[in-house]
XYZ file of N, CA and C in Angstrom:
237
model
N 0.901 -1.319 -0.106
C 0.036 0.004 0.092
C 0.918 1.234 -0.039
N 0.662 2.159 -0.725
C 1.300 3.344 -0.992
C 1.531 4.125 0.385
N 0.520 4.161 1.123
C 0.612 4.930 2.305
C 0.841 4.324 3.523
N 1.286 3.178 3.111
C 1.644 2.446 4.542
C 2.764 2.967 5.431
N 2.787 3.316 6.682
C 3.809 3.790 7.420
C 3.687 5.562 7.732
N 2.753 5.755 7.057
C 2.521 7.256 7.173
C 1.492 7.673 8.096
N 1.625 8.856 8.811
C 0.466 8.971 9.888
C -0.624 9.758 9.168
N -1.592 10.128 9.872
C -2.817 10.715 9.307
C -2.643 11.894 8.500
N -1.844 12.811 9.110
C -1.523 14.122 8.381
C -0.642 13.941 7.227
N 0.010 13.198 7.147
C 0.977 12.699 5.772
C 0.071 12.085 4.602
N -0.736 11.227 5.153
C -1.784 10.662 3.979
C -2.650 11.869 3.486
N -3.292 12.501 4.364
C -4.048 13.660 4.049
C -3.423 14.677 3.085
N -2.142 15.101 3.400
C -1.322 15.729 2.640
C -1.198 14.981 1.081
N -0.912 13.690 0.978
C -0.447 12.973 -0.131
C -1.847 13.055 -0.838
N -2.976 12.565 -0.149
C -4.524 12.783 -0.901
C -4.738 13.978 -1.387
N -4.260 15.080 -0.922
C -4.667 16.480 -1.522
C -3.565 16.675 -2.664
N -2.485 16.324 -2.565
C -1.675 16.422 -3.747
C -2.062 15.664 -5.046
N -2.879 14.363 -4.754
C -3.163 13.695 -5.791
C -4.367 14.072 -6.252
N -5.064 14.837 -5.413
C -6.803 15.326 -5.853
C -6.594 15.881 -7.013
N -7.804 15.877 -7.497
C -8.275 16.312 -9.034
C -7.896 18.026 -8.946
N -8.074 18.445 -7.688
C -7.930 19.907 -7.635
C -6.237 20.246 -8.026
N -5.471 19.580 -7.452
C -4.100 19.791 -7.362
C -3.349 19.041 -8.583
N -3.696 18.008 -8.996
C -3.283 17.358 -10.111
C -1.849 16.833 -9.910
N -1.216 16.618 -8.711
C 0.081 16.513 -8.508
C 0.397 14.838 -8.383
N -0.620 13.907 -8.880
C -0.461 12.728 -8.494
C 1.114 12.078 -8.993
N 1.391 12.747 -9.909
C 2.840 12.129 -10.801
C 3.832 12.111 -9.472
N 3.805 12.864 -8.427
C 4.646 12.963 -7.334
C 4.711 11.707 -6.634
N 3.511 11.202 -6.854
C 3.342 10.006 -5.741
C 3.451 8.497 -6.474
N 3.796 8.736 -7.895
C 3.794 7.394 -8.730
C 5.071 6.510 -8.146
N 4.848 5.345 -8.079
C 5.816 4.198 -7.549
C 5.885 4.479 -5.948
N 5.021 4.812 -5.316
C 5.513 4.977 -3.933
C 5.224 3.807 -3.210
N 4.387 2.829 -3.801
C 4.433 1.418 -2.880
C 6.004 0.828 -2.806
N 6.781 1.369 -3.847
C 8.235 0.706 -3.682
C 9.024 1.663 -2.899
N 8.646 2.762 -2.520
C 9.426 3.726 -1.926
C 9.780 3.550 -0.355
N 10.862 3.609 0.167
C 10.832 3.727 1.738
C 10.114 4.917 2.536
N 9.548 4.593 3.545
C 8.834 5.444 4.240
C 9.586 6.740 4.624
N 10.803 6.560 4.825
C 11.725 7.984 5.119
C 11.707 8.773 3.953
N 12.088 8.291 2.842
C 11.707 9.178 1.775
C 10.654 9.709 1.236
N 9.220 8.919 1.547
C 8.047 9.442 1.521
C 7.840 10.761 2.531
N 8.384 10.373 3.866
C 8.252 11.466 4.792
C 9.085 12.787 4.498
N 10.232 12.568 3.813
C 11.035 13.635 3.352
C 10.403 14.518 2.355
N 9.759 13.900 1.520
C 9.304 14.611 0.358
C 8.166 15.339 1.023
N 7.188 14.556 1.571
C 6.000 15.276 2.419
C 6.274 16.366 3.189
N 7.378 16.432 3.760
C 7.946 17.534 4.641
C 8.178 18.709 4.008
N 8.981 18.436 2.749
C 9.375 19.482 2.031
C 8.144 20.090 1.297
N 7.207 19.496 0.972
C 6.065 19.897 0.133
C 5.433 20.852 1.301
N 5.238 20.352 2.418
C 4.681 21.181 3.634
C 5.356 22.431 3.706
N 6.375 22.633 3.687
C 7.508 23.585 3.973
C 6.912 24.496 2.857
N 7.034 24.066 1.627
C 6.743 25.111 0.350
C 5.179 25.505 0.615
N 4.221 24.662 0.844
C 2.751 24.997 1.175
C 2.938 26.120 2.098
N 3.543 26.194 3.114
C 3.297 27.241 4.261
C 4.194 28.415 4.086
N 5.084 28.197 3.021
C 5.847 29.666 2.773
C 5.723 30.236 1.385
N 4.835 29.336 0.457
C 4.256 30.335 -0.750
C 3.264 31.395 -0.569
N 3.523 32.416 -0.741
C 3.069 33.854 -0.637
C 1.488 33.729 -1.366
N 0.593 34.158 -0.779
C -0.738 34.500 -0.980
C -0.907 35.366 -2.723
N -1.493 35.050 -3.370
C -1.611 35.550 -4.816
C -2.662 36.473 -4.823
N -3.052 37.490 -5.781
C -4.034 38.337 -5.972
C -5.173 37.722 -5.897
N -5.547 36.525 -5.983
C -6.732 35.830 -6.009
C -6.984 35.358 -4.693
N -6.116 35.681 -3.540
C -6.505 35.056 -2.032
C -5.844 33.572 -1.964
N -5.177 32.892 -3.007
C -4.855 31.595 -2.939
C -3.613 31.650 -2.547
N -3.361 30.810 -1.685
C -1.885 30.430 -0.810
C -1.398 29.127 -0.992
N -0.088 29.248 -0.650
C 0.606 27.847 -0.940
C 0.653 27.091 -2.152
N 0.874 25.682 -2.214
C 0.868 25.124 -3.467
C -0.377 25.080 -4.165
N -1.420 25.304 -3.727
C -2.616 25.702 -4.539
C -2.389 26.909 -5.273
N -1.846 27.987 -4.783
C -1.716 29.050 -5.670
C -0.423 28.913 -6.319
N 0.441 28.093 -6.193
C 1.554 27.900 -7.069
C 1.129 26.979 -8.241
N 0.355 26.018 -7.974
C -0.235 25.228 -9.260
C -1.062 25.806 -10.068
N -1.968 26.546 -9.191
C -3.046 27.539 -10.177
C -2.225 28.659 -11.133
N -1.147 29.108 -10.514
C -0.293 29.982 -11.229
C 0.463 29.400 -12.467
N 0.802 28.302 -12.340
C 1.715 27.437 -13.312
C 0.798 27.178 -14.398
N -0.638 26.788 -13.901
C -1.582 26.319 -15.169
C -2.153 27.598 -15.706
N -2.165 28.920 -15.230
C -2.404 30.140 -15.945
C -1.155 30.379 -16.793
N -0.030 30.060 -16.529
C 1.060 30.687 -17.400
C 0.922 29.566 -18.531
N 0.593 28.244 -18.367
C 0.702 27.623 -19.547
C -0.442 27.789 -20.252
N -1.526 28.289 -19.798
C -2.622 28.609 -20.405
C -2.589 29.608 -21.568
N -1.791 30.569 -20.866
C -1.548 31.996 -21.798
C -0.409 31.532 -22.805
N 0.516 30.623 -22.576
C 1.711 30.342 -23.391
C 0.924 29.388 -24.553
N -0.016 28.929 -24.527
C -0.768 28.155 -25.388
C -1.539 28.975 -26.381
N -2.165 30.003 -25.876
C -3.127 30.943 -26.586
C -2.374 31.611 -27.611
């Protein structure tokens, strides 16, 4: 199981990253083979990024703001 060995907060973070809203499931690919310490290290780094990324003009914060901004830039470049 990909979330084996993780606590509830870590599982919640991983599920949020893989959600349709965030679309970051690629970060969790092959997790069933990864060491728990590696999973925890990645989630800790992502939590730090989430808490440090500033609020955008739309009131979004953290990784949600980062992902939304990246999608907006990609859409603009494709137009």
